[in-house]
Amino acid sequence: MIGSIPAGNLIFSAALLFTGLLPSKTIRFMEQMNISTISTNTFFQHQKYYLHPSICSVWKTFQEKYFQRMKEKDKSLVLGGDGRADTPGHSAKYGSYAMLDLDLVLVVHVELVQSNEVKSSYHMEKEGLVRSVDFIKSQGLKIKEIVTDRHVQIVKYVREEMPNSVHHFDVWHVVKGLKKKLLALSKEKECERLMAWIKSLCNHMYWSAASTPSGNGQLMLEKWESVINHVQNIHEHDGDIYTECAHGPLEESARKKKWLQPGSKVAERLADIVTSKQMIKDVPKLSPGPQTASLEGFHSVINHFAPKMIGFSFHGMYSRIVLAALHFNENAMRDQATTKDGTKRFDVVFPKYKKGEYSVRKIKVDCTYEYIGQLMDVAVTLAEEKPMNSSVLDLEDVPPPLASAYEKPEKQVAIQEKISRYANVIESDLYDSVDEPSCSNA
């Protein structure tokens, strides 16, 4: 026994949640194997009184140690921020926002926002950022630099409320929008030749940012706009800073792509895209260094602990996001795996988005799960100290349910209305079929 609870029952519930499994499927699996186990109601009781508080406790301990270490170093933070909705589109119920220390590759804070806490689900990402920034500032730390996507509300907030922080855009998010426009243009008549240049144009945007470590926005923009001349075999430019291409002499015999003809439709349309108002605003803010790719990886980890096709309570969703953060922080910087003779291991894969082109990726060592041991220790300690149904819960406040804003009818009245409405429809259809003559009678 652990306190008043059978030890196996509590450990089963803890292992189920801490490893990211779903209770209904796991318990159904046990039942089909004819293995006696707890009910789903028992699991949710364990989760409410012991497992959720254990997760919050371990996460709070991690944050306290991290912030204390940053204070001792007197270091301003370089953070990446990104949001995730629990379902696609504008019907999402939950929006989570994560802050990642880009120097240490650690998720340092997560916020969970329910859609009825803001105007609509579109506003959840900004609210998550605001709460995260307020929390980090409350710890006595300064944000030196923040890297995000191009969410317009976030851009405005950082510009107005964080004047002492440098705001950069993640290059991948800008390139993703650019590629869509280039692909659409390449499908137009007389623009087919652009298809061969799309990959190079996307790479050029990455290079424009990465080759400018000083973060000089004007230089980035001139480097980016130089591509208009380059694709037309013109390698001297009218910029104030960047006046000629950085590459050496090009051997025409070794070239596979054909130059775009000056004055052609495709060249002019490409120039419109490259020099659009959106690009002029975004390119100078590209991040020359840290990117938010690791946050995309973190979102993949969340999908393991909290799949988007499953609905969770507020505490259930928050706990699973924190579990994902603990797992990510322990395993994000794993070493590369090696063979017995010490050779580093790689894998060749064919991502769907590359349409037949391959990528070479590092194979890393297996994940570790030391955080689960910490969670288990805290859960057992809580069970020993507090009886079930204890009123003392160390959990965050829960926003009201989405349905609380609507008037709920009496259940029996609603059922009767549905039954009578359905009966009237059937009766109406029956009379219509009797009154209308059939083809044979006509």
CSV table of C-alpha atoms in Angstrom, one decimal:
chain,number,residue,atom,x,y,z
A,1,MET,CA,0.0,0.0,0.0
A,2,ILE,CA,1.0,3.6,-0.6
A,3,GLY,CA,-0.9,5.5,2.0
A,4,SER,CA,-4.4,4.2,1.5
A,5,ILE,CA,-4.0,3.2,-2.1
A,6,PRO,CA,-2.8,-0.2,-3.5
A,7,ALA,CA,0.7,0.4,-4.8
A,8,GLY,CA,0.1,-1.3,-8.1
A,9,ASN,CA,-2.9,0.8,-8.9
A,10,LEU,CA,-1.2,4.1,-8.4
A,11,ILE,CA,2.0,3.0,-10.2
A,12,PHE,CA,-0.1,1.8,-13.1
A,13,SER,CA,-1.9,5.1,-13.4
A,14,ALA,CA,1.4,7.0,-13.1
A,15,ALA,CA,3.2,5.0,-15.7
A,16,LEU,CA,0.2,5.3,-18.0
A,17,LEU,CA,0.2,9.1,-17.9
A,18,PHE,CA,3.9,9.8,-17.6
A,19,THR,CA,4.6,7.8,-20.7
A,20,GLY,CA,1.9,9.6,-22.7
A,21,LEU,CA,-0.5,6.7,-23.1
A,22,LEU,CA,-4.3,7.2,-23.3
A,23,PRO,CA,-6.2,5.7,-20.4
A,24,SER,CA,-9.2,4.3,-22.4
A,25,LYS,CA,-7.1,2.4,-24.9
A,26,THR,CA,-4.6,1.2,-22.3
A,27,ILE,CA,-7.3,-0.1,-19.9
A,28,ARG,CA,-9.3,-1.7,-22.8
A,29,PHE,CA,-6.1,-3.5,-23.9
A,30,MET,CA,-5.6,-4.9,-20.4
A,31,GLU,CA,-9.3,-6.0,-20.3
A,32,GLN,CA,-8.9,-7.8,-23.7
A,33,MET,CA,-5.8,-9.6,-22.2
A,34,ASN,CA,-8.0,-10.7,-19.3
A,35,ILE,CA,-5.6,-8.8,-16.9
A,36,SER,CA,-7.4,-7.4,-13.9
A,37,THR,CA,-6.8,-3.6,-13.7
A,38,ILE,CA,-8.2,-0.4,-12.5
A,39,SER,CA,-11.2,1.4,-14.0
A,40,THR,CA,-11.0,4.7,-15.9
A,41,ASN,CA,-12.7,6.4,-13.0
A,42,THR,CA,-9.9,5.3,-10.7
A,43,PHE,CA,-7.3,6.5,-13.1
A,44,PHE,CA,-8.9,10.0,-13.3
A,45,GLN,CA,-9.0,10.1,-9.5
A,46,HIS,CA,-5.3,9.3,-9.3
A,47,GLN,CA,-4.6,11.8,-12.0
A,48,LYS,CA,-6.5,14.6,-10.3
A,49,TYR,CA,-5.1,14.2,-6.7
A,50,TYR,CA,-1.6,12.9,-7.3
A,51,LEU,CA,-0.4,12.9,-10.9
A,52,HIS,CA,-1.3,16.4,-12.0
A,53,PRO,CA,0.2,17.9,-8.9
A,54,SER,CA,3.3,15.8,-9.3
A,55,ILE,CA,3.9,17.1,-12.9
A,56,CYS,CA,3.3,20.7,-11.7
A,57,SER,CA,5.8,20.2,-8.8
A,58,VAL,CA,8.6,18.7,-11.0
A,59,TRP,CA,8.1,21.4,-13.7
A,60,LYS,CA,8.1,24.2,-11.1
A,61,THR,CA,11.4,22.8,-9.6
A,62,PHE,CA,13.0,22.8,-13.0
A,63,GLN,CA,11.9,26.4,-13.7
A,64,GLU,CA,13.2,27.6,-10.3
A,65,LYS,CA,16.6,26.1,-10.9
A,66,TYR,CA,16.8,27.5,-14.5
A,67,PHE,CA,15.8,31.0,-13.5
A,68,GLN,CA,18.2,31.0,-10.6
A,69,ARG,CA,21.0,29.9,-12.8
A,70,MET,CA,20.3,32.7,-15.3
A,71,LYS,CA,20.1,35.3,-12.5
A,72,GLU,CA,23.5,34.2,-11.1
A,73,LYS,CA,25.0,34.6,-14.6
A,74,ASP,CA,23.3,37.9,-15.0
A,75,LYS,CA,22.4,36.9,-18.5
A,76,SER,CA,19.8,38.3,-20.8
A,77,LEU,CA,17.8,35.6,-22.5
A,78,VAL,CA,17.6,34.8,-26.2
A,79,LEU,CA,14.2,33.1,-26.6
A,80,GLY,CA,12.2,31.5,-29.4
A,81,GLY,CA,8.4,31.5,-29.1
A,82,ASP,CA,5.7,29.7,-31.0
A,83,GLY,CA,2.1,28.6,-30.5
A,84,ARG,CA,0.2,25.4,-31.2
A,85,ALA,CA,-3.5,24.8,-31.4
A,86,ASP,CA,-5.1,21.5,-30.3
A,87,THR,CA,-7.1,21.4,-33.6
A,88,PRO,CA,-6.5,22.9,-37.1
A,89,GLY,CA,-8.4,26.0,-38.2
A,90,HIS,CA,-10.2,28.6,-36.1
A,91,SER,CA,-12.3,26.1,-34.1
A,92,ALA,CA,-9.5,25.2,-31.7
A,93,LYS,CA,-10.4,25.0,-28.0
A,94,TYR,CA,-6.8,25.2,-26.6
A,95,GLY,CA,-3.8,27.1,-27.7
A,96,SER,CA,-0.4,26.5,-26.1
A,97,TYR,CA,2.6,28.8,-26.3
A,98,ALA,CA,6.1,27.7,-25.6
A,99,MET,CA,9.2,29.7,-24.9
A,100,LEU,CA,12.5,28.0,-25.8
A,101,ASP,CA,16.0,29.2,-24.6
A,102,LEU,CA,17.7,29.1,-28.0
A,103,ASP,CA,21.2,29.0,-26.5
A,104,LEU,CA,20.6,26.0,-24.3
A,105,VAL,CA,17.8,24.4,-26.3
A,106,LEU,CA,15.5,24.2,-23.3
A,107,VAL,CA,11.8,24.8,-23.1
A,108,VAL,CA,11.6,27.2,-20.1
A,109,HIS,CA,8.0,28.1,-20.0
A,110,VAL,CA,4.6,27.0,-21.4
A,111,GLU,CA,1.2,28.6,-21.3
A,112,LEU,CA,-2.1,27.1,-22.0
A,113,VAL,CA,-5.0,29.4,-23.2
A,114,GLN,CA,-8.6,28.4,-23.7
A,115,SER,CA,-10.4,30.1,-26.5
A,116,ASN,CA,-13.1,31.6,-24.3
A,117,GLU,CA,-10.4,33.6,-22.4
A,118,VAL,CA,-9.8,35.7,-25.5
A,119,LYS,CA,-11.9,37.1,-28.3
A,120,SER,CA,-11.4,34.1,-30.6
A,121,SER,CA,-9.1,31.2,-31.2
A,122,TYR,CA,-7.0,33.4,-33.5
A,123,HIS,CA,-6.0,35.6,-30.4
A,124,MET,CA,-4.8,32.6,-28.3
A,125,GLU,CA,-1.2,32.8,-29.7
A,126,LYS,CA,-0.7,36.4,-28.7
A,127,GLU,CA,-2.2,35.9,-25.3
A,128,GLY,CA,0.2,33.0,-24.7
A,129,LEU,CA,3.1,35.2,-25.6
A,130,VAL,CA,1.9,38.0,-23.4
A,131,ARG,CA,1.5,35.7,-20.4
A,132,SER,CA,4.9,34.0,-21.1
A,133,VAL,CA,6.7,37.4,-21.3
A,134,ASP,CA,5.1,38.6,-18.1
A,135,PHE,CA,6.1,35.5,-16.3
A,136,ILE,CA,9.7,35.7,-17.4
A,137,LYS,CA,9.9,39.3,-16.4
A,138,SER,CA,8.4,38.5,-13.0
A,139,GLN,CA,11.4,36.3,-12.5
A,140,GLY,CA,13.7,39.4,-12.7
A,141,LEU,CA,15.1,38.4,-16.1
A,142,LYS,CA,15.5,40.5,-19.3
A,143,ILE,CA,14.7,39.2,-22.8
A,144,LYS,CA,17.5,40.4,-25.1
A,145,GLU,CA,16.2,38.8,-28.3
A,146,ILE,CA,13.1,36.9,-29.3
A,147,VAL,CA,12.6,34.9,-32.5
A,148,THR,CA,9.0,34.1,-33.6
A,149,ASP,CA,7.0,33.6,-36.8
A,150,ARG,CA,5.3,36.6,-38.5
A,151,HIS,CA,2.0,36.6,-36.5
A,152,VAL,CA,0.9,40.2,-37.0
A,153,GLN,CA,-0.5,40.6,-33.5
A,154,ILE,CA,2.8,39.4,-32.0
A,155,VAL,CA,4.8,41.7,-34.3
A,156,LYS,CA,2.8,44.7,-33.0
A,157,TYR,CA,3.0,43.6,-29.4
A,158,VAL,CA,6.7,43.2,-29.4
A,159,ARG,CA,7.2,46.5,-31.2
A,160,GLU,CA,5.1,48.4,-28.7
A,161,GLU,CA,5.5,46.6,-25.4
A,162,MET,CA,9.1,45.2,-25.7
A,163,PRO,CA,11.1,48.1,-27.1
A,164,ASN,CA,14.4,46.9,-25.5
A,165,SER,CA,14.2,43.5,-27.1
A,166,VAL,CA,15.4,42.7,-30.6
A,167,HIS,CA,12.6,40.9,-32.6
A,168,HIS,CA,13.7,38.5,-35.4
A,169,PHE,CA,11.7,36.2,-37.7
A,170,ASP,CA,12.4,32.6,-38.1
A,171,VAL,CA,13.7,32.2,-41.7
A,172,TRP,CA,11.8,28.9,-42.4
A,173,HIS,CA,8.4,30.6,-41.8
A,174,VAL,CA,9.2,33.4,-44.3
A,175,VAL,CA,10.6,30.9,-46.9
A,176,LYS,CA,7.5,28.8,-46.6
A,177,GLY,CA,5.3,31.7,-47.7
A,178,LEU,CA,7.8,32.6,-50.4
A,179,LYS,CA,7.8,29.1,-51.9
A,180,LYS,CA,4.1,29.0,-52.2
A,181,LYS,CA,4.1,32.2,-54.3
A,182,LEU,CA,7.0,30.9,-56.5
A,183,LEU,CA,5.3,27.6,-57.1
A,184,ALA,CA,2.0,29.4,-58.1
A,185,LEU,CA,4.0,31.7,-60.5
A,186,SER,CA,5.9,28.8,-62.1
A,187,LYS,CA,2.6,27.2,-63.2
A,188,GLU,CA,1.5,30.3,-65.2
A,189,LYS,CA,2.1,30.5,-68.9
A,190,GLU,CA,5.6,31.7,-70.0
A,191,CYS,CA,6.8,31.2,-66.4
A,192,GLU,CA,7.7,27.5,-66.4
A,193,ARG,CA,11.4,28.2,-66.4
A,194,LEU,CA,11.1,29.6,-62.9
A,195,MET,CA,10.5,26.0,-61.5
A,196,ALA,CA,14.3,25.2,-61.8
A,197,TRP,CA,15.1,28.3,-59.7
A,198,ILE,CA,12.7,27.8,-56.8
A,199,LYS,CA,15.1,25.8,-54.6
A,200,SER,CA,18.0,28.3,-55.3
A,201,LEU,CA,15.7,31.3,-54.5
A,202,CYS,CA,14.7,29.7,-51.1
A,203,ASN,CA,18.3,28.9,-50.3
A,204,HIS,CA,19.3,32.5,-51.2
A,205,MET,CA,17.0,33.8,-48.5
A,206,TYR,CA,18.6,31.5,-45.9
A,207,TRP,CA,22.0,32.7,-47.1
A,208,SER,CA,21.0,36.4,-47.0
A,209,ALA,CA,20.3,36.0,-43.3
A,210,ALA,CA,23.1,33.6,-42.3
A,211,SER,CA,25.8,35.6,-44.1
A,212,THR,CA,24.9,38.7,-42.1
A,213,PRO,CA,25.8,37.8,-38.5
A,214,SER,CA,25.7,41.5,-37.5
A,215,GLY,CA,21.9,41.5,-38.2
A,216,ASN,CA,22.2,44.5,-40.5
A,217,GLY,CA,18.7,44.6,-42.0
A,218,GLN,CA,19.6,46.9,-44.9
A,219,LEU,CA,22.4,44.6,-45.9
A,220,MET,CA,20.1,41.5,-45.7
A,221,LEU,CA,17.5,43.3,-47.9
A,222,GLU,CA,20.1,44.3,-50.5
A,223,LYS,CA,21.5,40.7,-50.6
A,224,TRP,CA,18.0,39.4,-51.1
A,225,GLU,CA,17.0,41.8,-53.8
A,226,SER,CA,20.3,41.1,-55.7
A,227,VAL,CA,18.8,37.7,-56.7
A,228,ILE,CA,16.6,39.6,-59.3
A,229,ASN,CA,19.7,40.5,-61.3
A,230,HIS,CA,21.5,37.2,-60.6
A,231,VAL,CA,18.9,35.0,-62.2
A,232,GLN,CA,19.2,37.2,-65.3
A,233,ASN,CA,23.0,36.7,-65.4
A,234,ILE,CA,23.7,40.2,-64.0
A,235,HIS,CA,26.0,40.1,-61.1
A,236,GLU,CA,26.6,43.8,-60.3
A,237,HIS,CA,23.9,45.7,-58.4
A,238,ASP,CA,22.8,49.2,-57.5
A,239,GLY,CA,22.7,48.7,-53.7
A,240,ASP,CA,24.4,51.0,-51.3
A,241,ILE,CA,26.2,48.2,-49.4
A,242,TYR,CA,25.9,45.0,-51.5
A,243,THR,CA,27.1,46.0,-55.0
A,244,GLU,CA,28.1,42.7,-56.5
A,245,CYS,CA,27.5,38.9,-56.1
A,246,ALA,CA,29.8,37.2,-53.6
A,247,HIS,CA,30.3,34.1,-55.8
A,248,GLY,CA,33.3,33.7,-58.1
A,249,PRO,CA,33.3,33.4,-61.9
A,250,LEU,CA,30.6,31.0,-63.2
A,251,GLU,CA,31.4,28.4,-65.8
A,252,GLU,CA,28.6,28.4,-68.3
A,253,SER,CA,29.3,24.9,-69.5
A,254,ALA,CA,28.7,23.4,-66.1
A,255,ARG,CA,25.4,25.2,-65.6
A,256,LYS,CA,22.1,23.2,-65.6
A,257,LYS,CA,19.6,26.1,-65.0
A,258,LYS,CA,18.9,28.5,-67.8
A,259,TRP,CA,19.0,32.2,-67.1
A,260,LEU,CA,15.8,34.2,-67.1
A,261,GLN,CA,15.6,36.7,-70.0
A,262,PRO,CA,15.6,40.4,-68.9
A,263,GLY,CA,12.3,42.0,-69.6
A,264,SER,CA,10.5,38.7,-69.8
A,265,LYS,CA,7.2,38.1,-68.0
A,266,VAL,CA,8.7,35.6,-65.6
A,267,ALA,CA,11.5,38.0,-64.7
A,268,GLU,CA,9.2,40.9,-64.1
A,269,ARG,CA,6.7,38.8,-62.0
A,270,LEU,CA,9.6,37.4,-59.9
A,271,ALA,CA,10.8,41.0,-59.3
A,272,ASP,CA,7.4,41.9,-58.0
A,273,ILE,CA,7.5,39.0,-55.5
A,274,VAL,CA,11.0,39.7,-54.4
A,275,THR,CA,10.4,43.4,-53.8
A,276,SER,CA,6.9,43.2,-52.5
A,277,LYS,CA,5.9,45.3,-49.4
A,278,GLN,CA,5.8,42.1,-47.3
A,279,MET,CA,9.3,41.1,-48.3
A,280,ILE,CA,10.7,44.6,-47.7
A,281,LYS,CA,9.2,44.5,-44.2
A,282,ASP,CA,10.1,40.9,-43.3
A,283,VAL,CA,13.6,40.3,-44.8
A,284,PRO,CA,15.4,42.9,-42.6
A,285,LYS,CA,14.0,41.2,-39.5
A,286,LEU,CA,15.2,37.7,-40.4
A,287,SER,CA,17.2,36.0,-37.7
A,288,PRO,CA,20.9,35.6,-38.7
A,289,GLY,CA,21.5,33.0,-36.0
A,290,PRO,CA,19.1,31.1,-33.8
A,291,GLN,CA,16.0,29.7,-35.4
A,292,THR,CA,12.8,28.1,-34.0
A,293,ALA,CA,13.2,24.7,-35.7
A,294,SER,CA,13.6,23.1,-32.2
A,295,LEU,CA,10.2,24.4,-31.3
A,296,GLU,CA,8.7,22.6,-34.2
A,297,GLY,CA,10.4,19.5,-32.9
A,298,PHE,CA,8.9,20.2,-29.5
A,299,HIS,CA,5.4,20.4,-31.1
A,300,SER,CA,6.0,16.9,-32.5
A,301,VAL,CA,6.7,15.7,-29.0
A,302,ILE,CA,3.4,17.3,-27.8
A,303,ASN,CA,1.6,15.3,-30.5
A,304,HIS,CA,2.8,12.1,-28.8
A,305,PHE,CA,1.6,13.1,-25.3
A,306,ALA,CA,-1.5,15.0,-26.5
A,307,PRO,CA,-2.7,13.8,-29.9
A,308,LYS,CA,-4.9,16.3,-31.7
A,309,MET,CA,-7.7,13.9,-32.3
A,310,ILE,CA,-8.3,13.4,-28.6
A,311,GLY,CA,-10.1,15.8,-26.3
A,312,PHE,CA,-8.6,16.6,-22.9
A,313,SER,CA,-9.6,18.5,-19.9
A,314,PHE,CA,-7.8,21.8,-19.2
A,315,HIS,CA,-5.6,20.1,-16.5
A,316,GLY,CA,-5.1,17.0,-18.7
A,317,MET,CA,-3.9,19.1,-21.6
A,318,TYR,CA,-1.6,21.3,-19.5
A,319,SER,CA,-0.1,18.3,-17.8
A,320,ARG,CA,0.6,16.5,-21.1
A,321,ILE,CA,2.2,19.7,-22.5
A,322,VAL,CA,4.5,19.9,-19.5
A,323,LEU,CA,5.3,16.2,-19.8
A,324,ALA,CA,6.3,16.9,-23.4
A,325,ALA,CA,8.6,19.8,-22.2
A,326,LEU,CA,10.3,17.5,-19.6
A,327,HIS,CA,10.9,14.9,-22.2
A,328,PHE,CA,12.2,17.4,-24.8
A,329,ASN,CA,14.5,19.0,-22.3
A,330,GLU,CA,16.1,15.7,-21.4
A,331,ASN,CA,16.5,14.4,-24.9
A,332,ALA,CA,16.9,17.4,-27.3
A,333,MET,CA,20.7,17.5,-27.2
A,334,ARG,CA,21.3,13.7,-27.5
A,335,ASP,CA,24.6,12.6,-28.9
A,336,GLN,CA,24.9,11.1,-32.4
A,337,ALA,CA,24.8,7.3,-32.4
A,338,THR,CA,27.9,5.4,-33.5
A,339,THR,CA,28.7,1.9,-34.7
A,340,LYS,CA,30.8,-0.6,-32.7
A,341,ASP,CA,34.0,0.8,-34.3
A,342,GLY,CA,33.1,4.4,-33.5
A,343,THR,CA,31.8,5.5,-36.9
A,344,LYS,CA,29.0,8.1,-36.6
A,345,ARG,CA,25.7,6.9,-38.0
A,346,PHE,CA,23.5,8.6,-40.6
A,347,ASP,CA,20.3,7.8,-42.4
A,348,VAL,CA,19.1,8.7,-45.9
A,349,VAL,CA,15.4,9.5,-46.0
A,350,PHE,CA,13.0,10.8,-48.7
A,351,PRO,CA,10.7,13.4,-47.1
A,352,LYS,CA,7.4,13.8,-48.9
A,353,TYR,CA,7.8,17.5,-49.2
A,354,LYS,CA,11.0,17.1,-51.2
A,355,LYS,CA,9.2,15.2,-53.9
A,356,GLY,CA,11.8,12.6,-54.6
A,357,GLU,CA,14.9,14.3,-53.3
A,358,TYR,CA,16.7,12.8,-50.3
A,359,SER,CA,18.0,14.2,-47.0
A,360,VAL,CA,20.8,12.9,-44.9
A,361,ARG,CA,20.0,12.9,-41.2
A,362,LYS,CA,22.0,12.0,-38.1
A,363,ILE,CA,20.9,9.0,-36.1
A,364,LYS,CA,20.9,9.9,-32.4
A,365,VAL,CA,21.2,7.6,-29.4
A,366,ASP,CA,18.0,6.3,-27.8
A,367,CYS,CA,15.9,8.6,-25.6
A,368,THR,CA,16.3,8.5,-21.8
A,369,TYR,CA,13.4,8.8,-19.3
A,370,GLU,CA,15.0,10.0,-16.0
A,371,TYR,CA,12.2,12.6,-15.6
A,372,ILE,CA,9.7,9.8,-15.1
A,373,GLY,CA,11.6,8.5,-12.1
A,374,GLN,CA,11.4,12.0,-10.6
A,375,LEU,CA,7.7,12.2,-11.3
A,376,MET,CA,7.1,8.7,-9.7
A,377,ASP,CA,8.9,9.8,-6.5
A,378,VAL,CA,6.8,12.9,-6.1
A,379,ALA,CA,3.6,11.0,-6.9
A,380,VAL,CA,4.4,8.3,-4.3
A,381,THR,CA,5.3,11.0,-1.7
A,382,LEU,CA,2.0,12.8,-2.3
A,383,ALA,CA,0.0,9.6,-1.9
A,384,GLU,CA,1.8,8.8,1.4
A,385,GLU,CA,1.1,12.3,2.8
A,386,LYS,CA,-2.4,13.1,1.5
A,387,PRO,CA,-5.5,10.8,1.4
A,388,MET,CA,-7.6,10.5,-1.7
A,389,ASN,CA,-10.2,13.3,-2.1
A,390,SER,CA,-7.9,15.8,-0.3
A,391,SER,CA,-9.1,19.3,-0.9
A,392,VAL,CA,-5.5,20.5,-1.2
A,393,LEU,CA,-4.6,20.6,-4.9
A,394,ASP,CA,-1.6,22.4,-6.3
A,395,LEU,CA,-3.2,23.1,-9.7
A,396,GLU,CA,-3.7,26.1,-11.9
A,397,ASP,CA,-7.0,27.9,-12.1
A,398,VAL,CA,-9.3,26.5,-14.7
A,399,PRO,CA,-11.2,28.8,-17.1
A,400,PRO,CA,-15.0,28.1,-17.4
A,401,PRO,CA,-16.1,25.5,-20.0
A,402,LEU,CA,-16.9,26.8,-23.4
A,403,ALA,CA,-20.6,25.8,-23.0
A,404,SER,CA,-20.9,28.0,-19.9
A,405,ALA,CA,-21.7,31.0,-22.1
A,406,TYR,CA,-24.8,29.4,-23.4
A,407,GLU,CA,-28.2,28.6,-21.8
A,408,LYS,CA,-28.5,24.9,-21.3
A,409,PRO,CA,-32.0,23.5,-21.8
A,410,GLU,CA,-33.6,20.8,-19.6
A,411,LYS,CA,-32.4,17.5,-20.9
A,412,GLN,CA,-35.8,15.8,-21.0
A,413,VAL,CA,-37.4,18.8,-22.8
A,414,ALA,CA,-34.6,18.8,-25.4
A,415,ILE,CA,-35.1,15.1,-26.0
A,416,GLN,CA,-38.8,15.4,-26.3
A,417,GLU,CA,-38.4,18.3,-28.8
A,418,LYS,CA,-36.1,16.2,-30.9
A,419,ILE,CA,-38.3,13.2,-30.9
A,420,SER,CA,-41.5,15.2,-31.7
A,421,ARG,CA,-39.6,17.1,-34.5
A,422,TYR,CA,-38.3,13.8,-36.0
A,423,ALA,CA,-41.8,12.3,-35.8
A,424,ASN,CA,-43.3,15.3,-37.6
A,425,VAL,CA,-40.8,15.0,-40.4
A,426,ILE,CA,-41.6,11.3,-40.9
A,427,GLU,CA,-45.3,11.9,-40.8
A,428,SER,CA,-44.9,14.8,-43.3
A,429,ASP,CA,-42.9,12.6,-45.7
A,430,LEU,CA,-45.5,9.8,-45.4
A,431,TYR,CA,-48.4,12.1,-46.3
A,432,ASP,CA,-46.4,13.6,-49.2
A,433,SER,CA,-45.7,10.1,-50.6
A,434,VAL,CA,-49.5,9.2,-50.4
A,435,ASP,CA,-50.8,12.5,-51.9
A,436,GLU,CA,-48.4,12.5,-54.8
A,437,PRO,CA,-49.5,10.2,-57.6
A,438,SER,CA,-47.0,7.6,-58.8
A,439,CYS,CA,-45.8,7.3,-62.3
A,440,SER,CA,-47.8,4.2,-62.9
A,441,ASN,CA,-51.1,5.8,-61.7
A,442,ALA,CA,-50.5,8.8,-63.9
